[in-house]
JSON list of C-alpha atoms in Angstrom, two decimals:
[
{"chain": "A", "resi": 924, "resn": "ALA", "atom": "CA", "xyz": [0.00, 0.00, 0.00]},
{"chain": "A", "resi": 925, "resn": "ASP", "atom": "CA", "xyz": [1.29, 3.47, -0.67]},
{"chain": "A", "resi": 926, "resn": "GLU", "atom": "CA", "xyz": [0.25, 4.47, 2.84]},
{"chain": "A", "resi": 927, "resn": "SER", "atom": "CA", "xyz": [3.47, 5.31, 4.71]},
{"chain": "A", "resi": 928, "resn": "PHE", "atom": "CA", "xyz": [4.19, 2.80, 7.42]},
{"chain": "A", "resi": 929, "resn": "VAL", "atom": "CA", "xyz": [2.00, 3.12, 10.48]},
{"chain": "A", "resi": 930, "resn": "LYS", "atom": "CA", "xyz": [3.89, 4.85, 13.27]},
{"chain": "A", "resi": 931, "resn": "ASP", "atom": "CA", "xyz": [3.01, 2.47, 16.05]},
{"chain": "A", "resi": 932, "resn": "GLU", "atom": "CA", "xyz": [5.94, 3.53, 18.28]},
{"chain": "A", "resi": 933, "resn": "LEU", "atom": "CA", "xyz": [5.94, 6.53, 20.58]},
{"chain": "B", "resi": 923, "resn": "MET", "atom": "CA", "xyz": [4.59, -4.56, 21.67]},
{"chain": "B", "resi": 924, "resn": "ASN", "atom": "CA", "xyz": [7.68, -6.26, 23.11]},
{"chain": "B", "resi": 925, "resn": "ILE", "atom": "CA", "xyz": [9.37, -6.13, 26.50]},
{"chain": "B", "resi": 926, "resn": "PHE", "atom": "CA", "xyz": [12.12, -3.81, 25.28]},
{"chain": "B", "resi": 927, "resn": "ARG", "atom": "CA", "xyz": [9.68, -1.24, 23.97]},
{"chain": "B", "resi": 928, "resn": "LEU", "atom": "CA", "xyz": [7.54, -1.46, 27.10]},
{"chain": "B", "resi": 929, "resn": "ALA", "atom": "CA", "xyz": [10.65, -1.02, 29.27]},
{"chain": "B", "resi": 930, "resn": "GLY", "atom": "CA", "xyz": [11.66, 1.92, 27.08]},
{"chain": "B", "resi": 931, "resn": "ASP", "atom": "CA", "xyz": [8.28, 3.61, 27.36]},
{"chain": "B", "resi": 932, "resn": "MET", "atom": "CA", "xyz": [8.14, 3.05, 31.12]},
{"chain": "B", "resi": 933, "resn": "THR", "atom": "CA", "xyz": [11.68, 4.44, 31.54]},
{"chain": "B", "resi": 934, "resn": "HIS", "atom": "CA", "xyz": [10.73, 7.44, 29.43]},
{"chain": "B", "resi": 935, "resn": "LEU", "atom": "CA", "xyz": [7.61, 7.92, 31.53]},
{"chain": "B", "resi": 936, "resn": "MET", "atom": "CA", "xyz": [9.70, 7.68, 34.71]},
{"chain": "B", "resi": 937, "resn": "SER", "atom": "CA", "xyz": [12.09, 10.36, 33.47]},
{"chain": "B", "resi": 938, "resn": "VAL", "atom": "CA", "xyz": [9.16, 12.72, 32.89]},
{"chain": "B", "resi": 939, "resn": "LEU", "atom": "CA", "xyz": [7.65, 11.90, 36.29]},
{"chain": "B", "resi": 940, "resn": "VAL", "atom": "CA", "xyz": [11.00, 12.47, 38.06]},
{"chain": "B", "resi": 941, "resn": "LEU", "atom": "CA", "xyz": [11.24, 15.88, 36.44]},
{"chain": "B", "resi": 942, "resn": "LEU", "atom": "CA", "xyz": [7.63, 16.80, 37.22]},
{"chain": "B", "resi": 943, "resn": "LEU", "atom": "CA", "xyz": [8.15, 15.56, 40.79]},
{"chain": "B", "resi": 944, "resn": "LYS", "atom": "CA", "xyz": [11.23, 17.77, 41.18]},
{"chain": "B", "resi": 945, "resn": "ILE", "atom": "CA", "xyz": [9.56, 20.85, 39.72]},
{"chain": "B", "resi": 946, "resn": "HIS", "atom": "CA", "xyz": [6.15, 20.36, 41.34]},
{"chain": "B", "resi": 947, "resn": "THR", "atom": "CA", "xyz": [7.22, 19.35, 44.85]},
{"chain": "B", "resi": 948, "resn": "ILE", "atom": "CA", "xyz": [10.36, 21.37, 45.57]},
{"chain": "B", "resi": 949, "resn": "LYS", "atom": "CA", "xyz": [9.28, 24.10, 43.11]},
{"chain": "B", "resi": 950, "resn": "SER", "atom": "CA", "xyz": [12.80, 24.14, 41.67]},
{"chain": "B", "resi": 951, "resn": "CYS", "atom": "CA", "xyz": [14.18, 23.60, 38.19]},
{"chain": "B", "resi": 952, "resn": "ALA", "atom": "CA", "xyz": [17.80, 24.17, 39.17]},
{"chain": "B", "resi": 953, "resn": "GLY", "atom": "CA", "xyz": [20.11, 22.41, 36.75]},
{"chain": "B", "resi": 954, "resn": "ILE", "atom": "CA", "xyz": [17.33, 21.82, 34.21]},
{"chain": "B", "resi": 955, "resn": "SER", "atom": "CA", "xyz": [17.71, 23.30, 30.74]},
{"chain": "B", "resi": 956, "resn": "LEU", "atom": "CA", "xyz": [14.59, 25.10, 29.52]},
{"chain": "B", "resi": 957, "resn": "LYS", "atom": "CA", "xyz": [16.00, 24.87, 26.00]},
{"chain": "B", "resi": 958, "resn": "THR", "atom": "CA", "xyz": [15.95, 21.07, 26.14]},
{"chain": "B", "resi": 959, "resn": "GLN", "atom": "CA", "xyz": [12.43, 21.10, 27.56]},
{"chain": "B", "resi": 960, "resn": "GLU", "atom": "CA", "xyz": [11.24, 23.35, 24.75]},
{"chain": "B", "resi": 961, "resn": "LEU", "atom": "CA", "xyz": [12.89, 21.10, 22.18]},
{"chain": "B", "resi": 962, "resn": "TYR", "atom": "CA", "xyz": [11.14, 18.07, 23.68]},
{"chain": "B", "resi": 963, "resn": "ALA", "atom": "CA", "xyz": [7.79, 19.85, 23.53]},
{"chain": "B", "resi": 964, "resn": "LEU", "atom": "CA", "xyz": [8.48, 20.50, 19.84]},
{"chain": "B", "resi": 965, "resn": "VAL", "atom": "CA", "xyz": [9.55, 16.87, 19.32]},
{"chain": "B", "resi": 966, "resn": "PHE", "atom": "CA", "xyz": [6.26, 15.56, 20.71]},
{"chain": "B", "resi": 967, "resn": "ALA", "atom": "CA", "xyz": [4.18, 18.18, 18.92]},
{"chain": "B", "resi": 968, "resn": "THR", "atom": "CA", "xyz": [5.67, 17.20, 15.55]},
{"chain": "B", "resi": 969, "resn": "ARG", "atom": "CA", "xyz": [5.80, 13.46, 16.34]},
{"chain": "B", "resi": 970, "resn": "TYR", "atom": "CA", "xyz": [2.20, 13.06, 17.45]},
{"chain": "B", "resi": 971, "resn": "LEU", "atom": "CA", "xyz": [0.42, 15.01, 14.71]},
{"chain": "B", "resi": 972, "resn": "ASP", "atom": "CA", "xyz": [-1.61, 11.87, 14.01]},
{"chain": "B", "resi": 973, "resn": "ILE", "atom": "CA", "xyz": [-2.81, 11.44, 17.58]},
{"chain": "B", "resi": 974, "resn": "PHE", "atom": "CA", "xyz": [-6.42, 12.08, 16.60]},
{"chain": "B", "resi": 975, "resn": "THR", "atom": "CA", "xyz": [-6.33, 10.68, 13.08]},
{"chain": "B", "resi": 976, "resn": "ASP", "atom": "CA", "xyz": [-4.53, 7.33, 13.37]},
{"chain": "B", "resi": 977, "resn": "PHE", "atom": "CA", "xyz": [-5.73, 5.28, 16.33]},
{"chain": "B", "resi": 978, "resn": "ILE", "atom": "CA", "xyz": [-3.15, 2.63, 17.25]},
{"chain": "B", "resi": 979, "resn": "SER", "atom": "CA", "xyz": [-4.22, 1.57, 20.76]},
{"chain": "B", "resi": 980, "resn": "VAL", "atom": "CA", "xyz": [-5.50, 3.02, 24.01]},
{"chain": "B", "resi": 981, "resn": "TYR", "atom": "CA", "xyz": [-2.00, 2.66, 25.45]},
{"chain": "B", "resi": 982, "resn": "ASN", "atom": "CA", "xyz": [-0.48, 4.54, 22.51]},
{"chain": "B", "resi": 983, "resn": "THR", "atom": "CA", "xyz": [-2.96, 7.40, 22.75]},
{"chain": "B", "resi": 984, "resn": "ILE", "atom": "CA", "xyz": [-2.70, 7.73, 26.53]},
{"chain": "B", "resi": 985, "resn": "MET", "atom": "CA", "xyz": [1.12, 7.76, 26.43]},
{"chain": "B", "resi": 986, "resn": "LYS", "atom": "CA", "xyz": [1.10, 10.40, 23.70]},
{"chain": "B", "resi": 987, "resn": "LEU", "atom": "CA", "xyz": [-1.21, 12.59, 25.78]},
{"chain": "B", "resi": 988, "resn": "ILE", "atom": "CA", "xyz": [1.03, 12.13, 28.82]},
{"chain": "B", "resi": 989, "resn": "PHE", "atom": "CA", "xyz": [4.19, 13.07, 26.93]},
{"chain": "B", "resi": 990, "resn": "LEU", "atom": "CA", "xyz": [2.53, 16.04, 25.24]},
{"chain": "B", "resi": 991, "resn": "GLY", "atom": "CA", "xyz": [0.91, 17.24, 28.46]},
{"chain": "B", "resi": 992, "resn": "SER", "atom": "CA", "xyz": [3.99, 16.82, 30.64]},
{"chain": "B", "resi": 993, "resn": "SER", "atom": "CA", "xyz": [6.45, 18.41, 28.21]},
{"chain": "B", "resi": 994, "resn": "PHE", "atom": "CA", "xyz": [4.29, 21.49, 27.68]},
{"chain": "B", "resi": 995, "resn": "SER", "atom": "CA", "xyz": [3.46, 21.83, 31.36]},
{"chain": "B", "resi": 996, "resn": "ILE", "atom": "CA", "xyz": [7.17, 21.63, 32.27]},
{"chain": "B", "resi": 997, "resn": "VAL", "atom": "CA", "xyz": [7.90, 24.45, 29.81]},
{"chain": "B", "resi": 998, "resn": "TRP", "atom": "CA", "xyz": [4.97, 26.41, 31.27]},
{"chain": "B", "resi": 999, "resn": "TYR", "atom": "CA", "xyz": [6.25, 25.84, 34.85]},
{"chain": "B", "resi": 1000, "resn": "MET", "atom": "CA", "xyz": [9.77, 26.97, 33.95]},
{"chain": "B", "resi": 1001, "resn": "ARG", "atom": "CA", "xyz": [8.55, 30.04, 32.08]},
{"chain": "B", "resi": 1002, "resn": "ARG", "atom": "CA", "xyz": [5.51, 31.19, 34.02]},
{"chain": "B", "resi": 1003, "resn": "HIS", "atom": "CA", "xyz": [5.43, 29.74, 37.52]},
{"chain": "B", "resi": 1004, "resn": "LYS", "atom": "CA", "xyz": [6.68, 32.54, 39.78]},
{"chain": "B", "resi": 1005, "resn": "LEU", "atom": "CA", "xyz": [8.54, 30.22, 42.18]},
{"chain": "B", "resi": 1006, "resn": "VAL", "atom": "CA", "xyz": [9.96, 27.73, 39.67]},
{"chain": "B", "resi": 1007, "resn": "ARG", "atom": "CA", "xyz": [11.16, 30.32, 37.18]},
{"chain": "B", "resi": 1008, "resn": "ARG", "atom": "CA", "xyz": [13.26, 31.95, 39.92]},
{"chain": "B", "resi": 1009, "resn": "SER", "atom": "CA", "xyz": [15.42, 28.80, 40.13]},
{"chain": "B", "resi": 1010, "resn": "TYR", "atom": "CA", "xyz": [15.94, 28.72, 36.37]},
{"chain": "B", "resi": 1011, "resn": "ASP", "atom": "CA", "xyz": [19.58, 29.44, 35.51]},
{"chain": "B", "resi": 1012, "resn": "LYS", "atom": "CA", "xyz": [19.08, 31.72, 32.48]},
{"chain": "B", "resi": 1013, "resn": "GLU", "atom": "CA", "xyz": [22.74, 32.83, 32.33]},
{"chain": "B", "resi": 1014, "resn": "GLN", "atom": "CA", "xyz": [24.04, 29.27, 32.09]},
{"chain": "B", "resi": 1015, "resn": "ASP", "atom": "CA", "xyz": [21.34, 27.83, 29.82]},
{"chain": "B", "resi": 1016, "resn": "THR", "atom": "CA", "xyz": [22.52, 29.68, 26.73]},
{"chain": "B", "resi": 1017, "resn": "PHE", "atom": "CA", "xyz": [22.58, 26.95, 24.06]},
{"chain": "B", "resi": 1018, "resn": "ARG", "atom": "CA", "xyz": [21.05, 28.52, 20.92]},
{"chain": "B", "resi": 1019, "resn": "HIS", "atom": "CA", "xyz": [18.61, 25.72, 20.16]},
{"chain": "B", "resi": 1020, "resn": "PHE", "atom": "CA", "xyz": [17.66, 27.43, 16.91]},
{"chain": "B", "resi": 1021, "resn": "PHE", "atom": "CA", "xyz": [20.91, 25.98, 15.54]},
{"chain": "B", "resi": 1022, "resn": "LEU", "atom": "CA", "xyz": [19.58, 22.52, 16.36]},
{"chain": "B", "resi": 1023, "resn": "VAL", "atom": "CA", "xyz": [16.09, 23.03, 14.96]},
{"chain": "B", "resi": 1024, "resn": "LEU", "atom": "CA", "xyz": [17.11, 24.42, 11.57]},
{"chain": "B", "resi": 1025, "resn": "PRO", "atom": "CA", "xyz": [19.55, 21.63, 10.52]},
{"chain": "B", "resi": 1026, "resn": "CYS", "atom": "CA", "xyz": [17.05, 19.00, 11.67]},
{"chain": "B", "resi": 1027, "resn": "LEU", "atom": "CA", "xyz": [14.34, 20.65, 9.57]},
{"chain": "B", "resi": 1028, "resn": "LEU", "atom": "CA", "xyz": [16.59, 20.86, 6.50]},
{"chain": "B", "resi": 1029, "resn": "LEU", "atom": "CA", "xyz": [17.68, 17.25, 6.97]},
{"chain": "B", "resi": 1030, "resn": "ALA", "atom": "CA", "xyz": [14.04, 16.16, 7.31]},
{"chain": "B", "resi": 1031, "resn": "LEU", "atom": "CA", "xyz": [13.22, 17.89, 4.04]},
{"chain": "B", "resi": 1032, "resn": "VAL", "atom": "CA", "xyz": [15.92, 15.85, 2.34]},
{"chain": "B", "resi": 1033, "resn": "MET", "atom": "CA", "xyz": [15.84, 12.57, 4.28]},
{"chain": "B", "resi": 1034, "resn": "ASN", "atom": "CA", "xyz": [12.34, 11.30, 4.87]},
{"chain": "B", "resi": 1035, "resn": "GLU", "atom": "CA", "xyz": [10.24, 8.23, 4.16]},
{"chain": "B", "resi": 1036, "resn": "LYS", "atom": "CA", "xyz": [7.92, 10.21, 1.90]},
{"chain": "B", "resi": 1037, "resn": "PHE", "atom": "CA", "xyz": [7.83, 13.87, 0.98]},
{"chain": "B", "resi": 1038, "resn": "THR", "atom": "CA", "xyz": [4.55, 14.65, 2.71]},
{"chain": "B", "resi": 1039, "resn": "PHE", "atom": "CA", "xyz": [3.98, 17.12, 5.53]},
{"chain": "B", "resi": 1040, "resn": "LYS", "atom": "CA", "xyz": [3.37, 14.41, 8.13]},
{"chain": "B", "resi": 1041, "resn": "GLU", "atom": "CA", "xyz": [6.36, 12.32, 7.05]},
{"chain": "B", "resi": 1042, "resn": "VAL", "atom": "CA", "xyz": [8.70, 15.31, 7.00]},
{"chain": "B", "resi": 1043, "resn": "MET", "atom": "CA", "xyz": [7.45, 16.40, 10.44]},
{"chain": "B", "resi": 1044, "resn": "TRP", "atom": "CA", "xyz": [7.91, 12.84, 11.71]},
{"chain": "B", "resi": 1045, "resn": "ALA", "atom": "CA", "xyz": [11.51, 12.66, 10.43]},
{"chain": "B", "resi": 1046, "resn": "PHE", "atom": "CA", "xyz": [12.15, 16.16, 11.85]},
{"chain": "B", "resi": 1047, "resn": "SER", "atom": "CA", "xyz": [10.92, 15.01, 15.28]},
{"chain": "B", "resi": 1048, "resn": "LEU", "atom": "CA", "xyz": [13.28, 12.04, 15.23]},
{"chain": "B", "resi": 1049, "resn": "TYR", "atom": "CA", "xyz": [16.32, 14.10, 14.26]},
{"chain": "B", "resi": 1050, "resn": "LEU", "atom": "CA", "xyz": [15.42, 16.77, 16.79]},
{"chain": "B", "resi": 1051, "resn": "GLU", "atom": "CA", "xyz": [14.92, 14.26, 19.59]},
{"chain": "B", "resi": 1052, "resn": "ALA", "atom": "CA", "xyz": [18.39, 12.89, 18.90]},
{"chain": "B", "resi": 1053, "resn": "VAL", "atom": "CA", "xyz": [20.02, 16.25, 19.65]},
{"chain": "B", "resi": 1054, "resn": "ALA", "atom": "CA", "xyz": [17.47, 17.76, 22.06]},
{"chain": "B", "resi": 1055, "resn": "ILE", "atom": "CA", "xyz": [19.52, 16.68, 25.09]},
{"chain": "B", "resi": 1056, "resn": "LEU", "atom": "CA", "xyz": [22.55, 18.77, 24.07]},
{"chain": "B", "resi": 1057, "resn": "PRO", "atom": "CA", "xyz": [21.55, 22.00, 25.88]},
{"chain": "B", "resi": 1058, "resn": "GLN", "atom": "CA", "xyz": [20.92, 19.92, 29.00]},
{"chain": "B", "resi": 1059, "resn": "LEU", "atom": "CA", "xyz": [24.29, 18.17, 28.79]},
{"chain": "B", "resi": 1060, "resn": "VAL", "atom": "CA", "xyz": [26.05, 21.51, 28.24]},
{"chain": "B", "resi": 1061, "resn": "LEU", "atom": "CA", "xyz": [24.24, 22.94, 31.27]},
{"chain": "B", "resi": 1062, "resn": "LEU", "atom": "CA", "xyz": [25.28, 19.95, 33.38]},
{"chain": "B", "resi": 1063, "resn": "GLN", "atom": "CA", "xyz": [28.91, 20.54, 32.44]},
{"chain": "B", "resi": 1064, "resn": "ARG", "atom": "CA", "xyz": [28.58, 24.14, 33.59]},
{"chain": "B", "resi": 1065, "resn": "THR", "atom": "CA", "xyz": [26.70, 23.63, 36.81]},
{"chain": "B", "resi": 1066, "resn": "LYS", "atom": "CA", "xyz": [29.10, 22.03, 39.27]},
{"chain": "B", "resi": 1067, "resn": "ASN", "atom": "CA", "xyz": [26.83, 20.26, 41.72]},
{"chain": "B", "resi": 1068, "resn": "ILE", "atom": "CA", "xyz": [24.29, 18.09, 39.90]},
{"chain": "B", "resi": 1069, "resn": "ASP", "atom": "CA", "xyz": [21.48, 17.15, 42.27]},
{"chain": "B", "resi": 1070, "resn": "ASN", "atom": "CA", "xyz": [20.27, 13.55, 42.36]},
{"chain": "B", "resi": 1071, "resn": "LEU", "atom": "CA", "xyz": [16.90, 14.15, 40.72]},
{"chain": "B", "resi": 1072, "resn": "THR", "atom": "CA", "xyz": [18.49, 15.94, 37.76]},
{"chain": "B", "resi": 1073, "resn": "GLY", "atom": "CA", "xyz": [21.05, 13.14, 37.38]},
{"chain": "B", "resi": 1074, "resn": "GLN", "atom": "CA", "xyz": [18.31, 10.51, 37.54]},
{"chain": "B", "resi": 1075, "resn": "TYR", "atom": "CA", "xyz": [16.22, 12.47, 35.03]},
{"chain": "B", "resi": 1076, "resn": "VAL", "atom": "CA", "xyz": [19.02, 12.57, 32.44]},
{"chain": "B", "resi": 1077, "resn": "PHE", "atom": "CA", "xyz": [19.97, 8.96, 33.08]},
{"chain": "B", "resi": 1078, "resn": "LEU", "atom": "CA", "xyz": [16.40, 7.69, 32.57]},
{"chain": "B", "resi": 1079, "resn": "LEU", "atom": "CA", "xyz": [16.02, 9.88, 29.49]},
{"chain": "B", "resi": 1080, "resn": "GLY", "atom": "CA", "xyz": [19.11, 8.26, 27.97]},
{"chain": "B", "resi": 1081, "resn": "ALA", "atom": "CA", "xyz": [18.21, 4.74, 29.07]},
{"chain": "B", "resi": 1082, "resn": "TYR", "atom": "CA", "xyz": [14.79, 4.80, 27.40]},
{"chain": "B", "resi": 1083, "resn": "ARG", "atom": "CA", "xyz": [16.29, 5.19, 23.92]},
{"chain": "B", "resi": 1084, "resn": "ALA", "atom": "CA", "xyz": [18.80, 2.42, 24.66]},
{"chain": "B", "resi": 1085, "resn": "PHE", "atom": "CA", "xyz": [15.86, 0.09, 25.39]},
{"chain": "B", "resi": 1086, "resn": "TYR", "atom": "CA", "xyz": [14.33, 1.20, 22.09]},
{"chain": "B", "resi": 1087, "resn": "ILE", "atom": "CA", "xyz": [17.46, 0.07, 20.25]},
{"chain": "B", "resi": 1088, "resn": "PHE", "atom": "CA", "xyz": [16.92, -3.45, 21.64]},
{"chain": "B", "resi": 1089, "resn": "ASN", "atom": "CA", "xyz": [13.29, -3.13, 20.56]},
{"chain": "B", "resi": 1090, "resn": "TRP", "atom": "CA", "xyz": [14.35, -2.29, 16.97]},
{"chain": "B", "resi": 1091, "resn": "ILE", "atom": "CA", "xyz": [16.76, -5.23, 16.89]},
{"chain": "B", "resi": 1092, "resn": "TYR", "atom": "CA", "xyz": [14.02, -7.52, 18.20]},
{"chain": "B", "resi": 1093, "resn": "ARG", "atom": "CA", "xyz": [11.47, -6.24, 15.65]},
{"chain": "B", "resi": 1094, "resn": "TYR", "atom": "CA", "xyz": [14.00, -6.48, 12.81]},
{"chain": "B", "resi": 1095, "resn": "PHE", "atom": "CA", "xyz": [14.42, -10.20, 13.52]},
{"chain": "B", "resi": 1096, "resn": "THR", "atom": "CA", "xyz": [10.79, -10.96, 14.23]},
{"chain": "B", "resi": 1097, "resn": "GLU", "atom": "CA", "xyz": [8.89, -8.82, 11.73]},
{"chain": "B", "resi": 1098, "resn": "PRO", "atom": "CA", "xyz": [9.44, -9.10, 7.97]},
{"chain": "B", "resi": 1099, "resn": "HIS", "atom": "CA", "xyz": [10.12, -5.82, 6.19]},
{"chain": "B", "resi": 1100, "resn": "TYR", "atom": "CA", "xyz": [10.63, -3.99, 9.46]},
{"chain": "B", "resi": 1101, "resn": "VAL", "atom": "CA", "xyz": [13.38, -1.64, 8.28]},
{"chain": "B", "resi": 1102, "resn": "HIS", "atom": "CA", "xyz": [13.42, 2.02, 9.33]},
{"chain": "B", "resi": 1103, "resn": "TRP", "atom": "CA", "xyz": [16.84, 3.56, 8.93]},
{"chain": "B", "resi": 1104, "resn": "ILE", "atom": "CA", "xyz": [15.72, 7.07, 9.92]},
{"chain": "B", "resi": 1105, "resn": "THR", "atom": "CA", "xyz": [14.47, 5.85, 13.28]},
{"chain": "B", "resi": 1106, "resn": "TRP", "atom": "CA", "xyz": [17.42, 3.55, 13.88]},
{"chain": "B", "resi": 1107, "resn": "ILE", "atom": "CA", "xyz": [20.19, 6.01, 13.05]},
{"chain": "B", "resi": 1108, "resn": "SER", "atom": "CA", "xyz": [18.54, 8.86, 14.98]},
{"chain": "B", "resi": 1109, "resn": "GLY", "atom": "CA", "xyz": [18.02, 6.60, 17.99]},
{"chain": "B", "resi": 1110, "resn": "LEU", "atom": "CA", "xyz": [21.60, 5.37, 17.87]},
{"chain": "B", "resi": 1111, "resn": "VAL", "atom": "CA", "xyz": [23.04, 8.89, 17.65]},
{"chain": "B", "resi": 1112, "resn": "GLN", "atom": "CA", "xyz": [20.75, 9.95, 20.51]},
{"chain": "B", "resi": 1113, "resn": "THR", "atom": "CA", "xyz": [21.97, 7.15, 22.75]},
{"chain": "B", "resi": 1114, "resn": "LEU", "atom": "CA", "xyz": [25.64, 7.73, 21.86]},
{"chain": "B", "resi": 1115, "resn": "LEU", "atom": "CA", "xyz": [25.33, 11.38, 22.93]},
{"chain": "B", "resi": 1116, "resn": "TYR", "atom": "CA", "xyz": [24.67, 10.09, 26.46]},
{"chain": "B", "resi": 1117, "resn": "ALA", "atom": "CA", "xyz": [27.70, 7.78, 26.41]},
{"chain": "B", "resi": 1118, "resn": "ASP", "atom": "CA", "xyz": [30.00, 10.00, 28.44]},
{"chain": "B", "resi": 1119, "resn": "PHE", "atom": "CA", "xyz": [27.20, 11.00, 30.79]},
{"chain": "B", "resi": 1120, "resn": "PHE", "atom": "CA", "xyz": [26.46, 7.33, 31.42]},
{"chain": "B", "resi": 1121, "resn": "TYR", "atom": "CA", "xyz": [30.18, 6.75, 32.05]},
{"chain": "B", "resi": 1122, "resn": "TYR", "atom": "CA", "xyz": [30.41, 9.47, 34.73]},
{"chain": "B", "resi": 1123, "resn": "TYR", "atom": "CA", "xyz": [26.99, 8.60, 36.15]},
{"chain": "B", "resi": 1124, "resn": "PHE", "atom": "CA", "xyz": [27.96, 4.95, 36.56]},
{"chain": "B", "resi": 1125, "resn": "ASN", "atom": "CA", "xyz": [31.29, 5.85, 38.14]},
{"chain": "B", "resi": 1126, "resn": "SER", "atom": "CA", "xyz": [29.68, 8.27, 40.58]},
{"chain": "B", "resi": 1127, "resn": "TRP", "atom": "CA", "xyz": [27.22, 5.53, 41.52]},
{"chain": "B", "resi": 1128, "resn": "LYS", "atom": "CA", "xyz": [29.99, 2.88, 41.83]},
{"chain": "B", "resi": 1129, "resn": "ASN", "atom": "CA", "xyz": [32.32, 5.05, 43.94]},
{"chain": "B", "resi": 1130, "resn": "ASN", "atom": "CA", "xyz": [29.29, 6.42, 45.76]},
{"chain": "B", "resi": 1131, "resn": "VAL", "atom": "CA", "xyz": [30.36, 10.01, 45.12]},
{"chain": "B", "resi": 1132, "resn": "LYS", "atom": "CA", "xyz": [28.41, 13.01, 43.93]},
{"chain": "B", "resi": 1133, "resn": "LEU", "atom": "CA", "xyz": [27.93, 13.07, 40.15]},
{"chain": "B", "resi": 1134, "resn": "HIS", "atom": "CA", "xyz": [30.48, 15.50, 38.75]},
{"chain": "B", "resi": 1135, "resn": "LEU", "atom": "CA", "xyz": [31.12, 16.03, 35.05]},
{"chain": "B", "resi": 1136, "resn": "PRO", "atom": "CA", "xyz": [34.58, 17.29, 34.04]},
{"chain": "B", "resi": 1137, "resn": "ALA", "atom": "CA", "xyz": [34.53, 20.87, 32.79]}
]
């Protein structure tokens, strides 16, 4: 997906 | 979520609580750099732009609110609170943090995951966090007697990113395609900046003497 990677870290 | 990241977040939370405890209870910010606190407020403001758009988890949202709230309230305390601001060492805390913000912004414009506002702001926040501690470390060198709470604050702040490095190693080996050079390099530089502080902090703890950084 072109969506940039989900920033799951603080 | 893995144990390293949880340990990192808890250590980071502890560093913020130690600082709030010091400022709120003894109404003193002696030895604390306002410049570093302002940089951290900017780091969180640019890092958590997606706090209301991308929901990750309750934990993630709550921690973001805590870091945003605490960093801005610490800046407010040090600037506005009549008692706390009196203990702020304006003459010594002279690091021109503008010279940290600008290079980080320029670097973020060049080195980012994607040239969008959010991605550039995200990269900027990582570069800025890596160097945000510099005014504080310079201030520590200048102020001779470092009180325990300030020493613990800086130590915890450095330790949290070290835990994150273990988290990135763990995720690299357990999650396919988990490669984020911007985060990794920034986090490594950030932790290395604490290296000499850790060295003196450990020695002062080992020899049970007051923490004293060489001029």
